[in-house]
XYZ file of C-alpha atoms in Angstrom:
722
model
C 11.575 260.592 35.014
C 12.345 260.364 31.326
C 15.908 259.278 31.938
C 14.795 256.577 34.385
C 12.143 255.187 31.997
C 14.720 254.890 29.195
C 17.265 253.229 31.451
C 15.186 250.126 32.188
C 15.201 248.710 28.616
C 18.889 249.558 28.323
C 19.635 247.685 31.558
C 17.494 244.757 30.399
C 19.294 244.604 27.041
C 22.656 244.886 28.789
C 21.756 242.017 31.113
C 20.575 239.889 28.199
C 23.726 240.562 26.221
C 25.853 239.638 29.221
C 23.892 236.403 29.635
C 24.326 235.626 25.953
C 28.046 236.290 26.150
C 28.398 233.821 29.046
C 26.254 231.209 27.271
C 28.137 231.537 23.993
C 31.404 231.203 25.878
C 30.139 227.995 27.495
C 28.859 226.665 24.141
C 32.216 227.342 22.568
C 34.328 225.814 25.354
C 32.007 223.046 26.675
C 33.586 219.609 26.799
C 30.443 217.662 27.694
C 26.952 217.527 26.167
C 25.411 218.344 29.548
C 27.342 221.628 29.751
C 26.470 222.508 26.165
C 22.836 221.573 26.711
C 22.561 223.740 29.840
C 24.093 226.691 28.001
C 21.755 226.153 25.065
C 18.741 226.236 27.367
C 19.878 229.635 28.588
C 20.384 230.853 25.000
C 16.886 229.857 23.910
C 15.412 231.262 27.111
C 17.260 234.558 26.756
C 16.256 235.183 23.167
C 13.813 233.962 20.565
C 14.833 233.864 16.916
C 13.104 237.120 16.067
C 14.906 239.033 18.847
C 18.416 238.190 17.706
C 20.360 240.639 15.569
C 22.387 239.332 12.632
C 25.727 239.618 14.476
C 24.503 237.638 17.484
C 22.805 235.073 15.274
C 26.042 234.469 13.428
C 27.907 234.086 16.733
C 25.384 231.483 17.906
C 25.815 229.625 14.617
C 29.617 229.803 14.875
C 29.364 228.365 18.372
C 27.095 225.388 17.619
C 26.919 225.088 13.787
C 24.405 222.614 12.383
C 25.910 219.681 14.242
C 24.306 220.357 17.603
C 20.757 221.083 16.321
C 21.039 217.958 14.155
C 21.821 215.913 17.272
C 18.920 217.494 19.125
C 16.492 216.672 16.301
C 17.770 213.090 16.211
C 17.394 212.609 20.008
C 14.298 210.691 20.975
C 14.468 210.596 24.808
C 14.549 213.870 26.783
C 15.963 214.025 30.331
C 13.707 212.685 33.055
C 10.999 215.143 33.962
C 11.389 217.200 30.762
C 8.722 217.663 28.052
C 8.555 214.917 25.411
C 9.651 217.110 22.500
C 12.162 219.190 24.412
C 15.252 218.275 22.367
C 13.409 218.557 19.064
C 11.941 221.910 20.114
C 15.381 223.274 20.990
C 16.787 222.064 17.680
C 13.961 223.704 15.741
C 14.403 226.948 17.694
C 18.023 227.057 16.633
C 17.163 226.302 13.018
C 14.450 228.994 13.035
C 17.042 231.400 14.394
C 19.530 230.459 11.666
C 16.867 230.687 8.921
C 16.459 234.401 9.496
C 19.849 234.659 7.774
C 19.153 234.233 4.004
C 22.552 232.621 3.483
C 21.921 230.009 6.166
C 18.294 229.474 5.080
C 19.434 228.139 1.701
C 22.066 225.837 3.261
C 21.786 222.131 2.426
C 21.517 221.383 6.157
C 18.245 223.336 6.214
C 16.989 221.843 2.948
C 17.514 218.294 4.194
C 15.304 219.062 7.224
C 12.243 219.564 4.999
C 10.939 215.993 5.625
C 11.226 216.671 9.383
C 9.294 219.920 8.995
C 6.638 218.087 6.973
C 6.189 215.362 9.598
C 5.698 217.927 12.363
C 3.096 219.891 10.381
C 1.135 216.813 9.291
C 1.029 215.296 12.801
C -2.014 215.963 15.031
C -1.348 218.845 17.403
C -2.852 220.063 20.660
C -3.263 223.861 20.546
C -3.096 223.932 24.376
C 0.340 222.287 24.402
C 2.680 225.291 24.438
C 5.807 223.289 23.632
C 4.192 221.742 20.541
C 2.775 225.096 19.424
C 6.171 226.746 19.824
C 7.771 223.944 17.801
C 5.198 224.381 14.977
C 5.789 228.153 15.002
C 9.487 227.481 14.465
C 8.717 225.108 11.583
C 6.561 227.741 9.874
C 9.345 230.270 10.339
C 11.798 227.882 8.673
C 9.405 227.180 5.797
C 8.696 230.876 5.317
C 12.427 231.541 5.120
C 12.882 228.711 2.612
C 10.148 230.219 0.429
C 12.305 233.317 0.088
C 15.360 231.464 -1.241
C 16.019 230.630 -4.910
C 15.934 226.847 -4.393
C 13.412 226.786 -1.589
C 10.051 226.532 -3.414
C 11.310 223.817 -5.783
C 12.714 221.779 -2.873
C 9.547 222.182 -0.820
C 7.381 220.947 -3.698
C 9.653 218.024 -4.579
C 9.997 216.911 -0.937
C 6.270 216.765 -0.174
C 5.616 219.987 1.734
C 2.477 220.710 -0.305
C 0.784 217.584 1.037
C 1.906 218.373 4.605
C 0.519 221.913 4.399
C -2.749 220.607 2.935
C -3.146 218.109 5.777
C -2.362 220.798 8.352
C -5.054 223.039 6.880
C -7.740 220.400 6.333
C -7.241 218.954 9.842
C -7.293 222.487 11.329
C -3.977 221.878 13.060
C -2.333 224.652 15.048
C -1.128 227.352 12.606
C -3.398 226.189 9.769
C -3.853 229.773 8.543
C -0.092 229.982 8.011
C -0.261 226.666 6.167
C -2.772 228.224 3.756
C -0.539 231.275 3.246
C 2.415 229.051 2.349
C 0.230 226.976 0.024
C -0.832 230.112 -1.810
C 2.823 231.060 -2.208
C 3.801 227.649 -3.577
C 0.846 227.570 -5.979
C 1.786 231.031 -7.216
C 5.328 229.923 -8.062
C 4.889 226.272 -9.120
C 1.183 225.583 -9.673
C 1.530 222.729 -12.154
C 4.169 220.865 -10.141
C 2.110 221.256 -6.961
C -0.928 219.669 -8.606
C 1.131 216.909 -10.188
C 2.552 215.875 -6.814
C -0.370 216.470 -4.467
C -3.666 216.408 -6.381
C -5.728 214.513 -3.728
C -4.474 216.754 -0.910
C -5.055 219.982 -2.845
C -8.518 218.746 -3.814
C -9.216 218.192 -0.113
C -8.266 221.814 0.595
C -10.395 223.021 -2.323
C -13.271 220.932 -1.066
C -13.054 222.483 2.386
C -12.640 226.015 1.039
C -15.569 225.658 -1.376
C -17.776 224.335 1.413
C -16.810 227.272 3.637
C -17.463 229.612 0.701
C -20.960 228.229 0.186
C -21.896 228.299 3.876
C -20.314 231.601 4.948
C -22.706 234.492 5.519
C -20.158 237.124 6.589
C -17.047 238.806 5.172
C -15.347 235.404 5.011
C -17.309 234.768 1.807
C -15.704 237.761 0.094
C -12.241 236.986 1.474
C -12.466 233.475 0.039
C -13.109 234.989 -3.410
C -9.467 236.091 -3.320
C -8.159 232.741 -2.033
C -10.103 230.266 -4.193
C -8.701 231.233 -7.624
C -5.302 229.912 -6.520
C -6.848 226.431 -6.183
C -9.112 226.428 -9.218
C -7.158 226.070 -12.462
C -6.042 222.445 -12.885
C -8.288 220.926 -10.228
C -11.522 221.472 -12.052
C -10.379 219.740 -15.183
C -12.045 216.723 -13.534
C -15.549 218.013 -12.814
C -17.105 214.567 -13.341
C -15.296 213.292 -10.250
C -17.668 213.310 -7.237
C -15.430 215.527 -5.129
C -14.809 217.878 -8.052
C -18.533 218.060 -8.804
C -19.299 218.947 -5.185
C -16.667 221.693 -5.296
C -18.197 223.126 -8.460
C -21.649 223.007 -6.956
C -20.541 224.829 -3.787
C -18.637 227.443 -5.760
C -21.635 228.006 -8.025
C -24.001 228.396 -5.062
C -21.618 230.763 -3.315
C -21.276 232.956 -6.398
C -25.031 232.987 -6.987
C -25.466 234.219 -3.410
C -22.937 237.017 -3.928
C -23.717 238.187 -7.445
C -27.489 238.109 -6.956
C -27.127 240.634 -4.133
C -26.572 244.373 -4.117
C -22.820 244.802 -3.790
C -20.138 247.397 -3.525
C -17.387 247.383 -6.128
C -14.874 245.941 -3.632
C -17.225 242.992 -3.057
C -18.259 242.436 -6.666
C -14.812 242.514 -8.289
C -13.319 239.482 -6.473
C -16.482 237.484 -7.209
C -16.238 238.281 -10.926
C -12.573 237.270 -10.923
C -13.425 233.951 -9.246
C -16.176 233.322 -11.816
C -13.645 234.051 -14.570
C -11.166 231.560 -13.074
C -13.851 228.882 -12.995
C -14.747 229.640 -16.610
C -11.115 229.391 -17.710
C -10.834 226.043 -15.938
C -13.958 224.349 -17.271
C -15.942 226.622 -19.572
C -19.626 226.678 -18.690
C -19.598 223.211 -17.068
C -19.594 224.712 -13.550
C -22.994 226.321 -14.231
C -26.010 223.948 -14.053
C -27.999 223.480 -17.251
C -31.446 223.976 -15.719
C -33.394 227.254 -15.845
C -31.722 228.727 -12.747
C -28.297 228.076 -14.257
C -29.346 229.687 -17.535
C -30.560 232.751 -15.644
C -27.295 232.991 -13.692
C -25.203 232.614 -16.857
C -27.057 235.519 -18.444
C -26.623 237.567 -15.247
C -22.902 236.790 -15.143
C -22.289 237.938 -18.725
C -24.485 240.982 -18.155
C -22.490 242.006 -15.071
C -19.230 241.498 -16.958
C -20.426 243.732 -19.807
C -21.527 246.441 -17.381
C -18.141 246.308 -15.623
C -16.308 246.630 -18.953
C -18.408 249.632 -19.945
C -17.993 251.354 -16.582
C -14.238 250.773 -16.639
C -13.415 251.554 -20.261
C -15.973 254.233 -21.132
C -16.102 256.317 -17.991
C -12.521 256.123 -16.736
C -9.580 257.843 -18.359
C -6.856 255.480 -19.671
C -4.651 256.052 -16.619
C -7.481 255.079 -14.232
C -8.145 251.909 -16.246
C -4.747 250.567 -15.157
C -6.111 249.941 -11.659
C -9.024 247.923 -13.073
C -7.099 245.746 -15.512
C -7.301 242.519 -13.519
C -11.059 242.549 -13.043
C -11.729 243.749 -16.619
C -9.549 240.932 -17.970
C -11.644 238.507 -15.911
C -14.774 240.075 -17.404
C -13.352 239.464 -20.889
C -13.264 235.744 -20.042
C -16.925 235.848 -19.009
C -17.902 237.777 -22.147
C -16.117 235.211 -24.294
C -18.201 232.557 -22.554
C -21.260 234.607 -23.478
C -20.185 234.706 -27.137
C -19.715 230.930 -27.222
C -23.058 230.254 -25.554
C -24.920 232.660 -27.845
C -23.446 230.908 -30.896
C -24.205 227.410 -29.602
C -26.974 225.641 -31.498
C -26.787 222.129 -30.030
C -27.998 221.841 -26.437
C -27.949 225.604 -25.819
C -27.939 226.819 -22.224
C -29.562 230.106 -23.200
C -33.040 230.667 -24.597
C -33.344 232.632 -27.851
C -34.671 235.721 -26.038
C -31.700 235.621 -23.658
C -29.290 235.342 -26.585
C -30.775 238.363 -28.353
C -30.585 240.426 -25.175
C -27.012 239.373 -24.439
C -25.799 240.091 -27.978
C -27.133 243.640 -27.629
C -25.457 244.082 -24.235
C -22.180 242.601 -25.506
C -22.295 244.948 -28.495
C -22.320 247.883 -26.058
C -19.376 246.375 -24.165
C -17.384 245.986 -27.374
C -18.165 249.584 -28.242
C -16.375 250.440 -24.979
C -13.416 248.180 -25.855
C -13.073 249.895 -29.255
C -13.340 253.325 -27.571
C -10.524 252.382 -25.196
C -8.238 250.916 -27.876
C -8.559 254.037 -30.016
C -6.969 256.004 -27.168
C -3.987 253.677 -26.713
C -0.625 255.339 -27.264
C 2.532 253.811 -28.680
C 4.041 253.443 -25.210
C 1.317 250.996 -24.124
C 1.455 248.581 -27.045
C 3.304 245.976 -24.979
C 0.879 246.180 -22.060
C -0.684 242.686 -21.536
C -4.054 244.364 -20.956
C -4.012 245.776 -24.495
C -3.375 242.261 -25.760
C -6.306 240.933 -23.703
C -8.533 243.686 -25.133
C -7.493 242.918 -28.726
C -7.935 239.190 -28.104
C -11.523 239.512 -26.864
C -12.343 241.879 -29.737
C -10.968 239.207 -32.087
C -13.327 236.657 -30.523
C -16.259 239.010 -31.183
C -15.194 239.745 -34.771
C -14.892 236.007 -35.452
C -18.652 235.699 -34.909
C -20.125 239.157 -35.467
C -18.998 241.769 -38.031
C -22.363 243.258 -38.957
C -22.594 245.462 -35.848
C -20.287 248.372 -34.951
C -19.106 248.298 -38.574
C -18.076 251.953 -38.710
C -16.276 251.784 -35.362
C -14.401 248.649 -36.440
C -13.324 250.263 -39.705
C -11.935 253.220 -37.762
C -10.026 250.838 -35.480
C -8.556 248.642 -38.245
C -5.405 250.776 -38.743
C -4.592 250.433 -35.040
C -5.236 246.675 -35.059
C -2.920 246.104 -38.026
C -0.232 248.345 -36.533
C -0.549 246.560 -33.177
C -0.419 243.074 -34.699
C 2.549 244.075 -36.875
C 4.447 245.504 -33.891
C 4.008 242.360 -31.816
C 4.772 240.060 -34.733
C 7.986 241.836 -35.651
C 9.145 241.904 -32.032
C 8.439 238.200 -31.708
C 10.168 237.360 -34.962
C 13.347 238.968 -33.641
C 13.075 237.509 -30.167
C 12.504 233.833 -30.705
C 13.642 230.877 -32.743
C 11.064 228.377 -34.116
C 12.202 225.664 -31.695
C 11.680 227.974 -28.720
C 8.190 228.911 -29.909
C 7.185 225.282 -30.452
C 8.511 224.429 -26.986
C 6.355 227.139 -25.423
C 3.264 225.961 -27.285
C 3.956 222.477 -25.936
C 4.161 223.855 -22.401
C 7.917 223.366 -22.129
C 8.876 227.023 -22.058
C 8.832 229.337 -19.073
C 6.337 232.175 -19.504
C 8.173 234.158 -16.813
C 11.429 233.965 -18.722
C 9.954 234.458 -22.156
C 10.612 237.569 -24.219
C 8.151 236.566 -26.968
C 5.347 239.110 -27.317
C 2.007 237.425 -27.710
C 0.573 236.459 -31.087
C -2.230 238.968 -31.649
C -2.726 238.021 -35.299
C -3.802 234.507 -34.337
C -6.871 235.938 -32.580
C -7.630 238.518 -35.271
C -7.457 236.110 -38.227
C -11.064 234.790 -38.081
C -12.371 238.360 -38.020
C -10.048 239.361 -40.869
C -11.411 236.427 -42.837
C -14.886 237.978 -42.588
C -13.729 241.559 -43.103
C -11.736 240.863 -46.278
C -14.983 239.702 -47.890
C -16.428 243.226 -47.466
C -15.405 246.147 -49.681
C -14.679 248.970 -47.236
C -12.847 246.940 -44.552
C -10.853 245.197 -47.293
C -9.751 248.526 -48.779
C -8.592 249.727 -45.355
C -6.725 246.493 -44.670
C -4.963 246.677 -48.040
C -4.017 250.330 -47.541
C -2.588 249.503 -44.089
C -0.330 246.787 -45.480
C -2.236 243.810 -44.096
C -1.452 241.501 -47.087
C 2.324 241.866 -46.634
C 1.997 241.321 -42.866
C -0.163 238.227 -43.386
C 2.315 236.851 -45.905
C 5.175 237.262 -43.408
C 3.006 235.668 -40.755
C 2.158 232.707 -43.006
C 5.845 232.109 -43.768
C 6.689 232.330 -40.066
C 3.920 229.941 -39.039
C 4.881 227.501 -41.789
C 8.454 227.499 -40.490
C 7.138 226.694 -37.020
C 4.938 223.898 -38.373
C 7.808 222.417 -40.367
C 9.986 222.368 -37.255
C 7.386 220.185 -35.478
C 6.422 217.505 -38.042
C 4.197 215.492 -35.673
C 0.560 216.537 -36.206
C -1.516 217.079 -33.097
C -5.132 216.102 -32.657
C -7.061 218.335 -32.552
C -5.009 220.697 -34.736
C -2.821 223.068 -32.751
C -2.877 226.854 -32.938
C -0.178 227.000 -35.626
C -2.110 224.733 -37.979
C -5.370 226.579 -37.377
C -3.641 229.927 -37.935
C -2.290 228.695 -41.261
C -5.739 227.477 -42.332
C -7.372 230.780 -41.415
C -4.630 232.806 -43.111
C -5.285 230.798 -46.277
C -8.954 231.772 -45.938
C -8.037 235.467 -45.781
C -5.831 235.112 -48.871
C -8.568 233.238 -50.747
C -10.867 236.221 -50.171
C -8.225 238.577 -51.541
C -7.537 236.341 -54.545
C -11.244 236.291 -55.436
C -12.066 239.943 -54.713
C -8.781 241.711 -55.532
C -6.918 239.793 -58.279
C -5.121 242.971 -59.416
C -3.631 243.266 -55.931
C -2.300 239.709 -56.236
C -0.635 240.612 -59.546
C 1.039 243.817 -58.378
C 1.961 243.177 -54.722
C 5.299 241.395 -54.481
C 4.300 239.666 -51.249
C 2.010 237.351 -53.238
C 4.928 236.164 -55.358
C 6.752 235.235 -52.144
C 3.619 233.499 -50.916
C 3.280 231.602 -54.225
C 6.873 230.358 -53.923
C 6.165 229.200 -50.373
C 3.004 227.338 -51.416
C 4.848 225.569 -54.250
C 7.388 224.226 -51.765
C 4.966 223.562 -48.903
C 2.339 221.288 -50.426
C 4.588 218.339 -51.422
C 5.880 218.111 -47.840
C 2.447 218.632 -46.300
C 0.320 216.199 -48.322
C 1.742 212.940 -46.880
C 0.688 214.103 -43.388
C -2.862 212.761 -43.493
C -3.748 214.293 -40.124
C -3.251 217.706 -41.744
C -5.595 217.102 -44.665
C -7.663 220.263 -44.103
C -4.523 222.398 -44.151
C -3.399 220.577 -47.309
C -6.776 221.408 -48.881
C -6.296 225.099 -48.035
C -2.768 225.195 -49.442
C -3.795 223.297 -52.599
C -6.767 225.518 -53.378
C -5.000 228.779 -52.558
C -1.988 227.755 -54.634
C -4.113 226.804 -57.648
C -6.202 229.979 -57.494
C -3.086 232.143 -57.239
C -1.345 230.221 -60.028
C -4.037 231.140 -62.547
C -3.498 234.832 -61.678
C 0.313 234.668 -61.568
C 0.567 232.412 -64.622
C 3.382 234.491 -66.158
C 5.522 234.271 -63.028
C 8.947 232.686 -63.757
C 8.505 230.283 -60.852
C 5.515 228.663 -62.579
C 7.095 228.062 -65.967
C 7.688 224.338 -65.638
C 10.204 224.672 -62.794
C 10.752 221.673 -60.492
C 8.912 223.345 -57.565
C 5.947 224.124 -59.848
C 5.793 220.572 -61.180
C 6.116 219.138 -57.660
C 3.282 221.377 -56.471
C 0.914 220.397 -59.300
C 1.729 216.704 -58.830
C 0.814 217.066 -55.157
C -2.343 219.025 -56.084
C -3.376 216.245 -58.509
C -2.778 213.718 -55.743
C -5.026 215.665 -53.333
C -7.814 216.229 -55.865
C -7.763 212.740 -57.362
C -7.955 210.812 -54.097
C -11.055 212.510 -52.729
C -13.535 210.035 -54.285
C -13.557 206.292 -54.788
C -15.895 203.514 -55.938
C -17.626 201.754 -53.085
C -20.058 198.852 -53.015
C -23.539 199.861 -51.934
C -25.068 197.061 -49.795
C -28.619 198.091 -50.699
C -28.283 198.158 -54.502
C -25.330 195.778 -54.851
C -23.829 198.374 -57.223
C -20.658 200.435 -57.118
C -21.247 204.046 -56.177
C -19.006 207.126 -56.177
C -18.398 208.158 -52.572
C -15.985 210.256 -50.568
C -12.931 208.109 -49.960
C -12.365 206.807 -46.412
C -9.241 208.954 -45.890
C -11.275 212.117 -46.552
C -14.542 211.217 -44.816
C -13.778 212.530 -41.330
C -12.671 215.938 -42.628
C -15.012 216.245 -45.626
C -17.298 218.781 -43.961
C -14.306 221.093 -43.533
C -12.666 220.563 -46.901
C -15.438 219.787 -49.423
C -15.881 223.428 -50.461
C -12.114 223.728 -50.865
C -12.059 220.606 -53.051
C -14.689 222.022 -55.413
C -12.852 225.371 -55.606
C -9.604 223.515 -56.182
C -11.106 221.520 -59.071
C -12.342 224.725 -60.720
C -8.965 226.406 -60.251
C -7.086 223.368 -61.583
C -9.274 223.356 -64.698
C -8.494 227.064 -65.189
C -4.741 226.344 -64.898
C -4.696 223.679 -67.657
C -4.742 226.080 -70.649
C -2.290 228.437 -68.924
C 0.562 225.963 -68.440
C 1.433 223.896 -71.555
C 3.436 221.410 -69.495
C 0.522 220.616 -67.138
C -1.356 218.026 -69.303
C 1.792 215.874 -69.408
C 1.943 216.006 -65.621
C -1.677 214.814 -65.505
C -0.911 211.949 -67.887
C 2.083 210.836 -65.837
C -0.070 210.766 -62.711
C -2.638 208.490 -64.441
C -5.393 210.655 -62.984
C -7.253 210.618 -66.292
C -7.324 206.816 -66.395
C -8.461 206.553 -62.777
C -11.126 209.223 -63.172
C -12.638 207.666 -66.304
C -12.479 204.190 -64.783
C -14.352 205.490 -61.720
C -17.128 206.934 -63.887
C -17.283 203.740 -65.939
C -17.721 201.517 -62.862
C -20.201 203.595 -60.893
C -23.974 203.575 -61.071
C -25.238 206.625 -62.924
C -27.427 207.922 -60.090
C -24.637 207.648 -57.522
C -22.578 210.529 -58.920
C -23.493 213.827 -57.263
C -24.273 216.621 -59.740
C -21.736 219.028 -58.214
C -19.025 216.356 -58.296
C -19.887 215.545 -61.921
C -19.688 219.252 -62.857
C -16.257 219.537 -61.239
C -14.982 216.410 -63.015
C -16.329 217.592 -66.369
C -14.542 220.942 -65.958
C -11.159 219.225 -65.618
C -11.807 216.675 -68.407
C -13.023 219.384 -70.774
C -9.973 221.624 -70.305
C -7.576 218.676 -70.680
C -9.337 217.578 -73.885
C -9.131 221.100 -75.307
C -5.504 221.729 -74.306
C -3.848 218.391 -75.224
C -4.258 216.034 -78.171
C -2.725 213.246 -76.114
C -5.172 213.746 -73.258
C -8.054 213.808 -75.715
C -6.914 210.480 -77.178
C -6.705 208.906 -73.740
C -10.220 210.126 -72.919
C -11.610 208.728 -76.155
C -9.826 205.383 -75.673
C -11.351 205.117 -72.220
C -14.906 205.394 -73.597
C -14.938 209.130 -72.941
C -17.621 209.908 -75.532
C -19.939 207.236 -74.177
C -19.394 208.363 -70.594
C -19.990 212.001 -71.528
C -23.271 211.022 -73.169
C -24.249 208.717 -70.325
C -23.688 211.354 -67.620
C -25.074 214.262 -69.606
C -21.710 216.059 -69.887
C -22.770 217.901 -73.032
C -19.794 220.272 -73.250
C -17.298 217.397 -73.020
C -19.226 215.292 -75.504
C -19.339 218.170 -77.989
C -15.600 218.809 -77.593
C -14.698 215.159 -78.190
C -17.004 214.906 -81.230
C -15.635 218.114 -82.782
C -12.132 216.789 -82.638
């Protein structure tokens, strides 16, 4: 019995092979289309594409090539009594057969059929029409094969397949589930290009999916949590659009339904990841501002914190690897919580909610610190470690009073980690490549640049260097030298891209924040500045940087940072050879005088009809960010005057003295702010003491009278004594 049961398939296969041999012989030797067509019918009847082995498939191709299927696809009228799409169906069957060969699938004759495939998918279809369904199956097989070729995805996107797949899915055409699968594949490989070429069609799919997500009451709801993130990123940059707003509303309602219920981990994790995708796309805008939205926002952050604690506290480091994706999503939600807790204007959270969330987030960050302290050297390049350091940096930027001891214990790791990534990146990439990536021109998949961890740690370091114990740890771990290298690297990147961006890009902000860290060190650890050679290198860089930076008015805040830091360091490093009247030193101080002198101007006051001293128009927009730096810079400049004998001559050449005294002479007495007057007096006083020529200029410009008029007693006394 066994032998008989095995013989039947063998006989069937033998018969099929014999039939194929006869058909292939006819196809090869046929002299008329009718003979070839009859043989082809037998071939397609005998086998379907999936049943053909590679040897037979190649023999079929050798017999007919692409010429015959091309003719079939071009034929519009089938023989009398045959189905309407018979020729086209046969042609597609052959192409589907050929596409199972990777070499043939990438052939130009397949690529140029993409518009034909698109037309078939986008056309209305009758699921009961077997010939049409078979034809669509063949098209999906061809498209699936193209997706697996190097050129395939790019060609499909550029030739409009994304729109065709969207229409097939939205219209619920036959095979629409396969259309969605292919869409997910194309979005995974070329998301930006897909959205650029087919935004309305992709929005239609998102609209349908979000509606299904809101309405579903079965497992479909959880399955859609895995599908929807592929459609979220760029689409929801337009939430004010009616269709986009409806999508957001449906997604919000669907997530409220899920996350407000008792869930298993397998159900909760995809929902948290979807919420994180929405947050990355449009911040908190997808959550309504009314009380229910506020309650859900607090719940969302709470759930994220709980997930982080469960994953990072209770699991060993090896087990955490399986939870990285959902924990990274939770980091996004926690960052949203940080931003909302810090928001003062139009807050979404009530004060009681903020206090509760800060406490819960503190516990989550305790878990992050616990996890990072266990990280070994072999995991430093793991993207999840970067995500963990990044979110900790976001917390430290706003909150350094809690977990102080734990943070101090972690600081050596953070500096080592940041240094490792920075040094790897410095070797791996040129400035032009880095700028290209920041502009979105680089390929993340092909990039070897490790991520910039220091950029996210800098705000926290700015706070920590103002405190004694953290500062001591940072100094002992070599943070100043690392930050100096980082500043020089970032300056090189900025100089290679001279066009300022608005708002300032990450490089400019990193430079500003690094200056803030150095200012803390200059004020609190001047001996360190004197003895650590890295500060001499930094001083040289500042001397050369400011003259090139100052003309770029869109980078005025950065110029203020560089000016003030340079002046404050100069008074500590006054014996440095580079500051002894060298061209770079003179150029720097000329630029510093330019920055300081142009901050205020006389302006007519409509109410009093008098001239008043006001912030100059060029500085007004940024004054909130740079006013403190200006005052510090004025104090530092005044301190530099007696240290550098050549400096008063530089001031005289700039005509700052004349302009400053003229400004005070023109303005109404009450219009000059006390702090501004104190800063101006400090500079005038030191110039009068250090230089006979400056003193004469001040006196000639009614300096004694002005000093008396404005109550500048120290200046008046100095001028009278002389």
